[in-house]
Structures are given as structure tokens and as C-alpha cells.
Amino acid sequence: MRTGILILVLFHSIGWAQDTVKQLTLTNYLQLVKENHPVALVATNQVEMAEFFIRQSKGSFDPVLLGGIDQKVFNGTTYYSTLSTGIKIPTRIGIDVKAMGDWNRGTYLNPQNRVPDAGLTYLGFEAQLGRGMFTDERRTQIRQAQVALNQSYVEQQLILNELLYQAGQAFIQWQEQEAQYQLAIEGLGFAEIRFDQLLTNASLGDRPYIDTVEASAQLFLRKMEVEQRKLNQLNARIAVENFLWEKGRIPLQLDPALTPEPLIASQPQTLLVDSMGTHPAVRYYDWKLADLGFERKLKIEQIKPQLSVNYNLLTPTPDFISTNYSWANYKWGATFYMPILLRKERNSLKITNVKIENTQLEQQLKQRDLRTKQLQIRNEWNTAFTQAQMAETIANRYRQLADAERTLFLNGESSLFLVNAREISYLSAQGKLIETLAKTNKMNLSEQFITGKLGL
């Protein structure tokens, strides 16, 4: 399996990454996931299958060729030979048009089957005047197939919404761990510079050697922190790669030189827009209700009695488009059927009514639940953004203190303990800032997810 393909090639092909620093943005990353992940492609295939189902249901109205022959020959005598062929064309208005021809002969042919020597053709129709007049299984199936297609579009959006949310969470986690890793490297750089300075000063007699022991311990602690942050960053990177594919078949790896775009605070919009009515999960219930509505119409139709009527104009000319048809030559028929109690039909309709009521209640509950979660996420986002602003201020001030303390230490006016304490406070505050920045981005992603916008 080709796992060594570099994802950078794909980005370059779409005009991305012209800078010296190779950075992957969240927008480009989610676009690649949306276009190439197997789950996204399966969702697309589901839509295509729904389109095929519509075509399949329309096949119920395809013209049908009819034909049949029945013969009896005994001791060289043809008792009877009946042949009937033609075409039947169903229509969307519930009327079936037929063009048929009969060719019958025989010594003992039933008198009602006698036709002219050239045969007898007839053009007619069959219609339902009771049950099936306004709708029937075939017409309902087409309407439900169209609803199923719309449902498949909504399901695709829901699947993509969930997929891109998971992928986005992994990406933001990678951003956070990359920033924490770079912060740990920065802290290690402070410790290395100070350790080298102390060794030089100790060799000149300006500092006691015991300070180099403490600086060495701090150096090893910082190295341990870098290794841990490196592990976290590598694992987060692998989690991001898990969502990267080429056309859903070839897993991809990130270019080792590729890094995520830096974390910045994501600020919530001033106005919270209520878009729950257009959420894919809510619209799914709309289409489900539409499907049940067509089912209900069919159940109402089944309560009616069955009355089937057919009428056919006759002509002795074996030509279906002949103008020799006469209203004086015809045959017609009618059939009637109706259960006395209609218990099956009436209770079937009641079941559908209950399904509709339950679906409406579920839709209202879903809409309320999504709205509540949206409000909660917005509150968390507002708080996280405020905390990020305060964390940035705190980190900047601790950095100023750490820089000042290092200057005093170089001038011999401070101790190693104070310098380490200032740096630890700065590194802790900067780490907290990274966490809050990542949280604002996660809340932004969560709000897009809960409103269903990621799958659009």
C-alpha cells in the first residue's frame, strides 16, 4: 500500500503553500478530508443510490408488451387457437392505456372469442374510480423515492458534519501540541544558555560550582519536557494523518516539514443566529414527515372501495392507429371489491397517524436540544475568548518579569532560584494561553458542528 505519498504535492496542485514555511491551514485540511475520505465518498454513493432508486420506481410506468396464445389440436382438427398481443402504457394519472389485437380461429371456438378473419383490434383504457383514483402504490413509490433522495442529501450533510468535526478536532489538537512543543523548546533554550553561562562563570570563579548543579538539573527537566511534548505532537500529527486519503483508497502521510497554521484566538460573532430550522437533522424530520404524508394518503385511499372500469373501442382492421373505430363497436367491463369492516385499512391509517405525531414530537425535541447546545457552546466560546485575552496579558507580563530577572542574574543581582521561578511562571502562563487559544478554536468548530454548517 502506498503510504509514503506526501500530502504537500496535493496542496501544491491547488495553488497552496507558496511561502518558504510550509503550513497547513484548517480550511485546506477539511476540504481534503471532505473530498477524499472514504466516509465522505460512501455518503456520496448513498446519494447516487437514491437517484437510481428514483429511476427504478419510474420503471413502474414503463410500457409493457403483452401477448398470449392458447391452442388445442386433436386428430388433425384445430379445436381452437386464440392469440392476443398488444401494448399497455401506464400513466401518472392512474389510467392505463391499452392497444391490443386478437386473432382467434378453430372448429370449436367459443362463440364469444370469434373475431373477423383479419383479426380484431381494440384501443382502450382501464381506470380506477374508487381506490387508486388519486394515488396508488406506483405513484406513491415515486414520490417516496424523491423524498428518499432528499433524505440522502441530508444524511450526507450529517455524515460530513460529523466527519469534519472529528477531523477538525484532531487538527486543532495538533496545533495545540505543536505550540506546546515549540514552547518547551523555548524553555529548553533558556536553560541551555544559562547552563553554558554558569559553566563559564564558574570556571572564572565568578559563580560557585553548586549553581551549575542546579542549572544542570533544570536543563534535564526541560529536556524531559521537550521529549514529552514531542511525543504528544507526534501522536497528534498521526491522528491528523488518519483523516487524509487519496480518493478514499490510498492513505496519505504528511510532509515531515509541514506544520499547522499557528493558533490565534477565534472570536465569536456578536449576533447568535438561530439556524436550527435549517439544521440537517431537523430537515431530515421534515422529509420523514413528507414520506409519512404520502404513506397516509395511500392509506386513506385504501379505505375506499375498489371500482375498476375498462372501456375498449373495436375495429376489424389490424391497425392500432386506424381511424375506423366506432362508438357502436366496443367492449367494457367493471369490477367492484370492498371489505365490509375495513379493520385492516382503518387501523393501518391510525398507525401512520401515530407515526406522524411521534415524528413531529421528535423533531421539536431535536430542535430544542440543538438550540440548547448551541447556547451552551456560545457561552463557553465567549468565556474562552475572554480567558484567552487575559491569558495573553498574563503571559506577556510574566515574560517581561522573566526577561528582567535574567538580566539581573547576568549582572549578579539575582539568584538562579528566582530566574527559574520566573521562567517557570512564564512557561506555565504561555502554556495556559495556548490551551485557551485552542479552546476558542474548538468552540468555533463545535458551534459550526451543532448548527450543521460543516457538512454544507
Coordinates of C-alpha atoms in Angstrom, one line a residue:
M1 CA 0.0 0.0 0.0
R2 CA 1.4 3.4 -1.0
T3 CA 1.7 5.1 2.4
G4 CA 4.7 7.3 1.5
I5 CA 2.9 9.8 -0.6
L6 CA 3.4 13.3 0.6
I7 CA 0.3 15.4 1.1
L8 CA 2.3 18.5 0.2
V9 CA 2.0 17.6 -3.5
L10 CA -1.8 17.7 -3.3
F11 CA -1.7 21.1 -1.7
H12 CA 0.8 22.5 -4.3
S13 CA -1.5 21.3 -7.1
I14 CA -4.3 23.6 -5.8
G15 CA -2.1 26.6 -5.5
W16 CA -1.3 26.3 -1.8
A17 CA 1.9 26.9 0.1
Q18 CA 3.9 29.3 -1.9
D19 CA 5.7 30.6 1.2
T20 CA 9.0 29.3 2.5
V21 CA 7.4 28.0 5.7
K22 CA 5.1 25.1 4.8
Q23 CA 2.0 25.4 6.8
L24 CA -1.3 23.5 6.6
T25 CA -4.5 25.5 7.2
L26 CA -7.6 24.1 8.8
T27 CA -9.7 25.2 5.8
N28 CA -7.5 23.3 3.3
Y29 CA -7.3 20.3 5.5
L30 CA -11.0 20.0 5.9
Q31 CA -11.5 20.4 2.2
L32 CA -9.2 17.5 1.5
V33 CA -11.0 15.3 4.1
K34 CA -14.3 16.2 2.6
E35 CA -13.2 15.3 -1.0
N36 CA -11.2 12.2 -0.3
H37 CA -12.1 10.5 2.9
P38 CA -13.8 7.1 2.5
V39 CA -16.7 8.0 4.7
A40 CA -17.4 11.1 2.6
L41 CA -17.2 9.1 -0.6
V42 CA -19.6 6.5 0.9
A43 CA -22.1 9.3 1.7
T44 CA -21.8 10.5 -1.9
N45 CA -22.5 7.0 -3.1
Q46 CA -25.6 6.8 -1.0
V47 CA -27.0 9.9 -2.8
E48 CA -26.2 8.2 -6.1
M49 CA -28.1 5.1 -5.0
A50 CA -31.1 7.2 -4.1
E51 CA -31.1 8.6 -7.6
F52 CA -31.0 5.1 -9.0
F53 CA -34.0 4.2 -6.8
I54 CA -36.0 7.1 -8.3
R55 CA -35.3 5.7 -11.8
Q56 CA -36.2 2.3 -10.6
S57 CA -39.5 3.5 -9.3
K58 CA -40.3 5.3 -12.5
G59 CA -39.9 1.9 -14.2
S60 CA -43.4 1.0 -12.9
F61 CA -44.7 3.3 -15.6
D62 CA -42.7 1.8 -18.5
P63 CA -44.8 0.5 -21.4
V64 CA -45.4 -3.3 -21.3
L65 CA -45.7 -5.7 -24.2
L66 CA -48.4 -8.2 -23.7
G67 CA -49.1 -11.5 -25.5
G68 CA -50.5 -14.9 -25.1
I69 CA -51.5 -17.9 -27.2
D70 CA -53.7 -20.9 -26.4
Q71 CA -54.3 -23.8 -28.9
K72 CA -55.9 -27.2 -28.9
V73 CA -55.4 -29.7 -31.8
F74 CA -56.7 -33.2 -31.7
N75 CA -56.8 -35.9 -34.5
G76 CA -55.9 -33.2 -37.1
T77 CA -58.6 -30.9 -36.0
T78 CA -57.9 -27.5 -34.6
Y79 CA -60.4 -27.2 -31.8
Y80 CA -59.4 -23.6 -31.1
S81 CA -56.5 -21.2 -31.4
T82 CA -56.5 -17.9 -29.6
L83 CA -53.8 -15.3 -30.0
S84 CA -53.8 -12.0 -28.2
T85 CA -50.9 -9.4 -28.3
G86 CA -50.6 -5.7 -27.7
I87 CA -49.0 -3.0 -25.5
K88 CA -50.1 -1.5 -22.2
I89 CA -49.0 2.1 -21.2
P90 CA -49.4 3.1 -17.6
T91 CA -49.8 6.8 -16.9
R92 CA -49.1 9.1 -13.9
I93 CA -52.8 9.9 -13.7
G94 CA -53.8 6.4 -12.8
I95 CA -55.2 5.4 -16.2
D96 CA -53.7 2.5 -18.2
V97 CA -53.9 2.8 -21.9
K98 CA -54.0 -0.4 -23.9
A99 CA -53.8 -1.3 -27.6
M100 CA -54.5 -5.0 -28.2
G101 CA -55.3 -7.4 -31.1
D102 CA -57.0 -10.8 -31.1
W103 CA -56.6 -13.4 -33.7
N104 CA -58.8 -16.4 -33.0
R105 CA -60.0 -19.4 -35.0
G106 CA -61.0 -23.1 -34.6
T107 CA -63.8 -25.6 -35.2
Y108 CA -65.0 -25.5 -31.7
L109 CA -64.0 -21.9 -30.8
N110 CA -66.1 -20.4 -28.0
P111 CA -68.6 -18.0 -29.7
Q112 CA -67.5 -15.1 -27.5
N113 CA -64.0 -15.4 -28.9
R114 CA -65.0 -15.2 -32.6
V115 CA -63.4 -12.4 -34.5
P116 CA -63.2 -11.4 -38.2
D117 CA -60.8 -13.4 -40.3
A118 CA -58.3 -10.5 -40.4
G119 CA -58.5 -10.3 -36.6
L120 CA -59.9 -7.7 -34.2
T121 CA -58.0 -4.8 -32.7
Y122 CA -59.1 -2.6 -29.9
L123 CA -57.9 0.6 -28.3
G124 CA -59.0 1.3 -24.7
F125 CA -58.2 2.2 -21.2
E126 CA -58.5 0.9 -17.6
A127 CA -59.2 3.3 -14.8
Q128 CA -59.7 3.1 -11.0
L129 CA -62.7 5.1 -10.0
G130 CA -62.5 4.3 -6.3
R131 CA -59.4 3.1 -4.5
G132 CA -56.4 4.2 -6.6
M133 CA -58.1 7.1 -8.4
F134 CA -56.0 9.8 -6.7
T135 CA -52.9 7.8 -5.8
D136 CA -51.7 4.2 -5.7
E137 CA -48.6 2.2 -4.8
R138 CA -46.8 3.1 -8.0
R139 CA -47.3 6.8 -7.8
T140 CA -46.6 6.8 -4.0
Q141 CA -43.4 4.9 -4.6
I142 CA -42.1 7.6 -7.0
R143 CA -43.0 10.4 -4.5
Q144 CA -41.3 8.5 -1.7
A145 CA -38.3 7.8 -3.8
Q146 CA -37.9 11.6 -4.4
V147 CA -38.2 12.1 -0.6
A148 CA -35.6 9.4 -0.1
L149 CA -33.2 11.3 -2.4
N150 CA -33.7 14.5 -0.4
Q151 CA -33.2 12.4 2.8
S152 CA -29.9 11.1 1.3
Y153 CA -28.7 14.6 0.7
V154 CA -29.5 15.5 4.4
E155 CA -27.8 12.3 5.6
Q156 CA -24.8 13.1 3.5
Q157 CA -24.6 16.5 5.2
L158 CA -25.0 14.9 8.6
I159 CA -22.2 12.4 7.9
L160 CA -19.9 15.1 6.6
N161 CA -20.7 17.3 9.5
E162 CA -19.7 14.5 12.0
L163 CA -16.6 13.6 9.9
L164 CA -15.3 17.1 9.5
Y165 CA -15.9 17.8 13.2
Q166 CA -13.8 14.9 14.2
A167 CA -11.1 15.8 11.7
G168 CA -11.2 19.5 12.8
Q169 CA -10.8 18.5 16.5
A170 CA -7.8 16.4 15.6
F171 CA -6.3 19.3 13.6
I172 CA -6.7 21.8 16.5
Q173 CA -5.2 19.3 18.9
W174 CA -2.2 19.1 16.5
Q175 CA -2.0 22.9 16.5
E176 CA -2.1 22.9 20.3
Q177 CA 0.5 20.2 20.8
E178 CA 2.8 21.8 18.1
A179 CA 2.6 25.1 20.0
Q180 CA 3.3 23.4 23.3
Y181 CA 6.3 21.6 21.8
Q182 CA 7.7 24.9 20.5
L183 CA 7.2 26.4 23.9
A184 CA 9.1 23.5 25.5
I185 CA 11.9 24.1 23.1
E186 CA 11.9 27.7 24.0
G187 CA 12.2 26.8 27.7
L188 CA 15.0 24.4 26.9
G189 CA 16.8 27.1 25.1
F190 CA 16.7 29.3 28.2
A191 CA 18.1 26.5 30.3
E192 CA 20.9 25.7 27.8
I193 CA 22.1 29.3 27.6
R194 CA 22.1 29.8 31.3
F195 CA 23.9 26.5 31.9
D196 CA 26.6 27.5 29.4
Q197 CA 26.9 30.9 31.1
L198 CA 27.2 29.4 34.6
L199 CA 29.9 26.9 33.4
T200 CA 31.9 29.8 32.0
N201 CA 31.4 32.0 35.1
A202 CA 32.2 29.1 37.5
S203 CA 35.4 28.4 35.6
L204 CA 36.4 32.0 36.0
G205 CA 35.4 32.0 39.7
D206 CA 32.5 34.4 39.3
R207 CA 29.9 31.8 40.3
P208 CA 30.0 28.8 42.7
Y209 CA 30.0 25.4 41.0
I210 CA 27.0 24.4 43.0
D211 CA 25.0 26.7 40.7
T212 CA 26.0 24.6 37.8
V213 CA 24.5 21.5 39.5
E214 CA 21.1 23.2 39.9
A215 CA 21.3 24.6 36.3
S216 CA 22.1 21.1 35.1
A217 CA 19.1 19.6 36.9
Q218 CA 16.9 22.3 35.4
L219 CA 18.3 21.5 32.0
F220 CA 17.5 17.8 32.3
L221 CA 14.0 18.7 33.4
R222 CA 13.5 20.9 30.4
K223 CA 14.8 18.2 28.1
M224 CA 12.3 15.7 29.6
E225 CA 9.5 18.2 29.0
V226 CA 10.6 18.6 25.4
E227 CA 10.6 14.8 24.9
Q228 CA 7.1 14.5 26.3
R229 CA 5.8 17.4 24.2
K230 CA 7.4 15.9 21.2
L231 CA 5.6 12.6 21.8
N232 CA 2.3 14.5 22.2
Q233 CA 3.0 16.4 19.0
L234 CA 3.8 13.2 17.0
N235 CA 0.7 11.4 18.2
A236 CA -1.5 14.4 17.3
R237 CA 0.1 14.5 13.9
I238 CA -0.6 10.9 13.4
A239 CA -4.3 11.5 14.3
V240 CA -4.4 14.2 11.7
E241 CA -2.9 11.9 9.0
N242 CA -5.6 9.3 9.8
F243 CA -8.1 11.5 8.0
L244 CA -6.0 12.1 4.9
W245 CA -6.7 9.9 1.8
E246 CA -6.4 10.0 -1.9
K247 CA -9.8 9.2 -3.4
G248 CA -10.7 7.1 -0.4
R249 CA -8.3 4.3 -1.4
I250 CA -4.7 5.4 -0.6
P251 CA -3.8 6.6 2.9
L252 CA -1.5 9.6 2.9
Q253 CA 1.2 10.9 5.1
L254 CA 2.1 14.5 5.9
D255 CA 5.4 16.0 4.6
P256 CA 7.7 16.0 7.7
A257 CA 8.4 19.7 7.0
L258 CA 4.8 20.6 7.2
T259 CA 3.4 22.3 10.3
P260 CA -0.1 23.5 11.2
E261 CA -1.0 27.2 10.9
P262 CA -0.4 29.0 14.3
L263 CA -3.1 29.2 16.8
I264 CA -4.9 32.5 17.1
A265 CA -7.9 33.5 19.2
S266 CA -11.2 32.8 17.4
Q267 CA -13.7 35.5 18.3
P268 CA -17.4 34.7 18.4
Q269 CA -19.7 36.7 16.2
T270 CA -21.7 39.4 18.0
L271 CA -25.1 38.1 17.0
L272 CA -26.1 34.5 17.7
V273 CA -28.2 33.4 14.7
D274 CA -30.9 30.8 15.3
S275 CA -30.5 28.4 12.3
M276 CA -31.9 25.3 13.9
G277 CA -34.8 25.2 11.4
T278 CA -32.3 24.6 8.6
H279 CA -30.2 22.1 10.5
P280 CA -29.8 18.8 8.5
A281 CA -31.0 16.8 11.5
V282 CA -34.2 18.9 11.7
R283 CA -34.7 18.9 7.9
Y284 CA -34.4 15.1 8.0
Y285 CA -37.5 15.0 10.1
D286 CA -39.2 17.3 7.5
W287 CA -38.6 14.7 4.8
K288 CA -39.5 11.9 7.1
L289 CA -42.9 13.7 7.7
A290 CA -43.3 14.1 3.9
D291 CA -42.7 10.4 3.4
L292 CA -45.3 9.6 6.1
G293 CA -47.6 12.1 4.5
F294 CA -47.5 10.2 1.2
E295 CA -48.0 7.0 3.1
R296 CA -51.0 8.5 4.9
K297 CA -52.6 9.5 1.6
L298 CA -52.2 6.0 0.3
K299 CA -53.7 4.5 3.5
I300 CA -56.7 6.9 3.1
E301 CA -57.1 5.8 -0.5
Q302 CA -57.2 2.1 0.6
I303 CA -60.3 2.8 2.8
K304 CA -62.2 3.5 -0.4
P305 CA -63.9 0.6 -2.3
Q306 CA -62.2 -0.8 -5.4
L307 CA -64.0 0.1 -8.6
S308 CA -62.1 -0.7 -11.8
V309 CA -63.6 0.2 -15.2
N310 CA -62.3 -0.6 -18.6
Y311 CA -63.5 0.5 -22.0
N312 CA -62.3 -0.5 -25.4
L313 CA -63.2 0.6 -29.0
L314 CA -63.1 -2.2 -31.5
T315 CA -62.3 -2.4 -35.2
P316 CA -61.8 -5.3 -37.6
T317 CA -58.8 -3.6 -39.2
P318 CA -55.5 -5.0 -37.8
D319 CA -54.1 -1.5 -37.3
F320 CA -53.8 0.1 -33.9
I321 CA -53.8 3.6 -35.3
S322 CA -56.8 3.0 -37.6
T323 CA -59.5 5.7 -37.9
N324 CA -62.2 3.0 -38.3
Y325 CA -63.1 2.8 -34.7
S326 CA -66.7 3.3 -33.9
W327 CA -68.5 4.1 -30.7
A328 CA -71.0 1.4 -31.8
N329 CA -68.3 -1.3 -31.6
Y330 CA -67.0 -1.6 -28.1
K331 CA -66.5 -3.8 -25.1
W332 CA -66.3 -2.7 -21.5
G333 CA -66.3 -4.1 -18.0
A334 CA -66.2 -3.2 -14.4
T335 CA -65.2 -4.9 -11.1
F336 CA -66.1 -4.0 -7.6
Y337 CA -64.5 -5.0 -4.3
M338 CA -64.8 -3.7 -0.7
P339 CA -64.3 -5.4 2.7
I340 CA -67.2 -4.9 5.0
L341 CA -65.5 -3.9 8.2
L342 CA -62.2 -2.4 6.8
R343 CA -60.5 -3.1 10.1
K344 CA -57.1 -3.7 8.4
E345 CA -57.3 -0.5 6.4
R346 CA -58.6 1.8 9.2
N347 CA -56.1 0.6 11.8
S348 CA -53.3 0.8 9.3
L349 CA -54.2 4.5 8.8
K350 CA -54.3 5.0 12.6
I351 CA -50.8 3.6 12.9
T352 CA -49.5 6.0 10.3
N353 CA -51.1 8.9 12.1
V354 CA -49.4 7.9 15.3
K355 CA -46.1 7.7 13.4
I356 CA -46.6 11.2 12.1
E357 CA -47.4 12.5 15.6
N358 CA -44.3 10.8 17.1
T359 CA -42.1 12.2 14.4
Q360 CA -43.4 15.7 15.0
L361 CA -42.6 15.4 18.7
E362 CA -39.2 14.0 18.0
Q363 CA -38.5 16.9 15.6
Q364 CA -39.5 19.5 18.2
L365 CA -37.3 17.8 20.8
K366 CA -34.4 17.6 18.5
Q367 CA -34.7 21.3 17.6
R368 CA -34.9 22.3 21.2
D369 CA -31.9 20.1 22.1
L370 CA -29.8 21.6 19.3
R371 CA -30.7 25.1 20.3
T372 CA -29.8 24.5 23.9
K373 CA -26.4 23.0 23.0
Q374 CA -25.8 26.0 20.7
L375 CA -26.4 28.4 23.5
Q376 CA -24.1 26.4 25.8
I377 CA -21.4 26.3 23.3
R378 CA -21.7 30.1 22.6
N379 CA -21.4 30.7 26.4
E380 CA -18.3 28.6 26.6
W381 CA -16.9 30.3 23.5
N382 CA -17.4 33.8 24.9
T383 CA -15.8 32.7 28.2
A384 CA -12.8 31.1 26.4
F385 CA -12.2 34.2 24.3
T386 CA -12.2 36.4 27.4
Q387 CA -9.9 34.0 29.1
A388 CA -7.6 33.9 26.1
Q389 CA -7.3 37.7 26.2
M390 CA -6.5 37.7 29.9
A391 CA -4.1 34.7 29.5
E392 CA -2.2 36.7 26.8
T393 CA -1.8 39.6 29.1
I394 CA -0.6 37.4 31.9
A395 CA 1.8 35.6 29.7
N396 CA 3.3 38.8 28.4
R397 CA 3.8 40.2 31.9
Y398 CA 5.4 37.0 33.1
R399 CA 7.7 37.1 30.1
Q400 CA 8.7 40.7 31.0
L401 CA 9.4 39.5 34.5
A402 CA 11.5 36.6 33.3
D403 CA 13.5 38.7 30.9
A404 CA 14.2 41.3 33.6
E405 CA 15.2 38.6 36.1
R406 CA 17.6 37.0 33.6
T407 CA 19.2 40.5 33.1
L408 CA 19.6 40.9 36.8
F409 CA 21.1 37.4 37.0
L410 CA 23.6 38.2 34.4
N411 CA 24.6 41.3 36.3
G412 CA 24.9 39.3 39.5
E413 CA 21.9 40.9 41.2
S414 CA 19.6 37.9 41.3
S415 CA 19.8 34.2 42.1
L416 CA 19.4 31.1 40.0
F417 CA 16.3 30.2 42.0
L418 CA 14.5 33.4 41.2
V419 CA 15.4 33.1 37.5
N420 CA 14.0 29.6 37.3
A421 CA 10.9 30.6 39.2
R422 CA 10.2 33.5 36.8
E423 CA 10.8 31.2 33.8
I424 CA 8.5 28.5 35.2
S425 CA 5.8 31.1 35.7
Y426 CA 6.2 32.4 32.2
L427 CA 6.2 28.9 30.6
S428 CA 3.1 28.0 32.7
A429 CA 1.3 31.2 31.7
Q430 CA 2.2 30.7 28.0
G431 CA 1.1 27.1 28.1
K432 CA -2.3 28.2 29.6
L433 CA -2.6 30.8 26.8
I434 CA -2.1 28.0 24.2
E435 CA -4.8 25.9 25.8
T436 CA -7.3 28.8 25.8
L437 CA -6.5 29.7 22.2
A438 CA -7.1 26.1 21.2
K439 CA -10.3 26.1 23.2
T440 CA -11.6 29.2 21.3
N441 CA -11.0 27.4 18.0
K442 CA -12.6 24.2 19.3
M443 CA -15.7 26.2 20.4
N444 CA -15.8 27.8 16.9
L445 CA -15.7 24.3 15.4
S446 CA -18.3 23.0 17.8
E447 CA -20.7 25.8 17.0
Q448 CA -20.4 25.0 13.3
F449 CA -21.0 21.4 14.1
I450 CA -24.0 21.9 16.3
T451 CA -25.6 24.2 13.6
G452 CA -24.8 21.6 10.9
K453 CA -22.7 24.0 8.8
L454 CA -19.6 21.8 8.5
G455 CA -21.4 19.4 6.2
L456 CA -22.6 22.1 3.8

